[in-house]
Amino acid sequence: MSLNWKKLGILPIAMLMAGTAAMAQSSSTTTTTTTPDPSIAQRKENQQDRIANGVKSGQLTAGETANLETKEAAINGETKADRAANGGKLTAAEKTQINGQQNKLSNQIYQDKHNAATQNYGKS
């Protein structure tokens, strides 16, 4: 008698466990290397992706998106000005300040994506 693993739901569980083990193994190898926190540019890119995903999913309204983009542009402008004033580099204090601003914006993205306001961007 042959068991139907899919009917029993064991196959999906086994696949999930195997995937989790693989992810745990890959994350353990990345934690052993000394990688710094994401750079300012990488965080900017990540947050832009989060905003774009929020627009695509309808989690962000047009107003929320405009507000987030304005705040992102202000951080970018400040970063550019700070770099220009310091020969292309940021001081430790400037990095700390920009990181704090990016944290605040990250929290705002989360709040906006998880509030009750949604928008249907031309979907039927």
XYZ file of C-alpha atoms in Angstrom:
124
model
C 0.000 0.000 0.000
C 1.436 3.304 -1.103
C 0.881 6.439 0.962
C -0.089 9.656 -0.756
C 2.256 12.124 0.949
C 0.569 15.148 -0.596
C -2.806 14.159 0.855
C -1.278 13.761 4.260
C 0.396 17.140 4.055
C 3.737 15.672 5.032
C 5.501 16.617 1.831
C 4.874 20.360 2.256
C 5.994 20.135 5.881
C 9.138 18.233 4.910
C 9.885 20.789 2.196
C 9.373 23.634 4.663
C 11.705 22.013 7.169
C 14.357 21.434 4.511
C 14.059 25.043 3.366
C 14.309 26.306 6.932
C 17.419 24.210 7.513
C 18.979 25.551 4.326
C 18.175 29.128 5.314
C 19.585 28.574 8.802
C 22.761 27.149 7.321
C 23.165 30.027 4.865
C 22.481 32.634 7.534
C 25.013 31.051 9.851
C 27.679 31.383 7.182
C 26.798 35.032 6.610
C 26.929 35.805 10.320
C 30.427 34.407 10.635
C 31.750 36.905 8.114
C 32.118 40.460 9.288
C 29.684 42.393 7.139
C 28.860 45.916 8.232
C 25.335 47.197 8.572
C 23.768 48.076 5.246
C 25.265 51.185 3.777
C 23.251 54.363 3.484
C 22.893 53.756 -0.248
C 21.734 50.153 0.273
C 19.174 51.212 2.872
C 17.924 53.890 0.492
C 17.476 51.252 -2.208
C 15.758 48.840 0.198
C 13.337 51.514 1.356
C 12.567 52.540 -2.212
C 11.763 48.889 -2.948
C 9.481 48.748 0.101
C 7.651 51.869 -1.057
C 7.310 50.498 -4.592
C 5.944 47.222 -3.225
C 3.446 49.145 -1.101
C 2.238 51.050 -4.159
C 2.002 47.877 -6.221
C 0.033 46.027 -3.550
C -2.243 48.984 -2.849
C -1.063 49.207 0.768
C 0.115 52.787 0.221
C -2.186 55.559 -0.935
C -0.999 58.243 -3.337
C -0.752 60.730 -0.473
C 1.247 58.356 1.718
C 3.565 57.587 -1.180
C 4.141 61.273 -1.942
C 4.879 61.968 1.726
C 7.359 59.092 1.965
C 9.077 60.078 -1.284
C 9.400 63.681 -0.068
C 11.013 62.520 3.162
C 13.337 60.175 1.249
C 14.354 63.023 -1.067
C 15.124 65.250 1.926
C 17.402 62.592 3.437
C 19.115 62.131 0.064
C 19.628 65.882 -0.308
C 21.073 66.158 3.166
C 23.404 63.225 2.515
C 24.571 64.784 -0.739
C 25.204 68.150 0.927
C 27.084 66.520 3.814
C 29.284 64.592 1.399
C 29.975 67.724 -0.651
C 31.023 69.595 2.477
C 33.445 66.844 3.517
C 35.214 65.876 0.319
C 32.820 63.045 -0.547
C 32.859 61.444 2.910
C 30.414 61.441 5.805
C 31.560 62.007 9.362
C 30.576 59.500 12.033
C 28.089 62.006 13.450
C 26.530 62.538 10.013
C 26.252 58.783 9.474
C 24.550 58.429 12.856
C 22.134 61.250 12.068
C 21.270 59.890 8.612
C 20.856 56.389 10.035
C 18.396 57.773 12.593
C 16.460 59.538 9.847
C 16.373 56.349 7.790
C 15.117 54.428 10.838
C 12.340 56.958 11.296
C 11.403 56.724 7.609
C 11.494 52.919 7.780
C 9.038 53.003 10.669
C 6.810 55.405 8.732
C 6.829 53.074 5.714
C 5.776 50.213 7.976
C 3.020 52.252 9.635
C 1.659 53.492 6.307
C 1.700 50.017 4.763
C -0.117 48.494 7.741
C -2.780 51.101 8.423
C -6.371 50.824 7.201
C -5.811 53.147 4.220
C -5.461 51.353 0.903
C -5.665 52.392 -2.693
C -6.767 50.597 -5.820
C -4.308 51.759 -8.483
C -6.386 51.052 -11.549
C -7.089 47.448 -10.608
C -10.529 46.114 -11.391
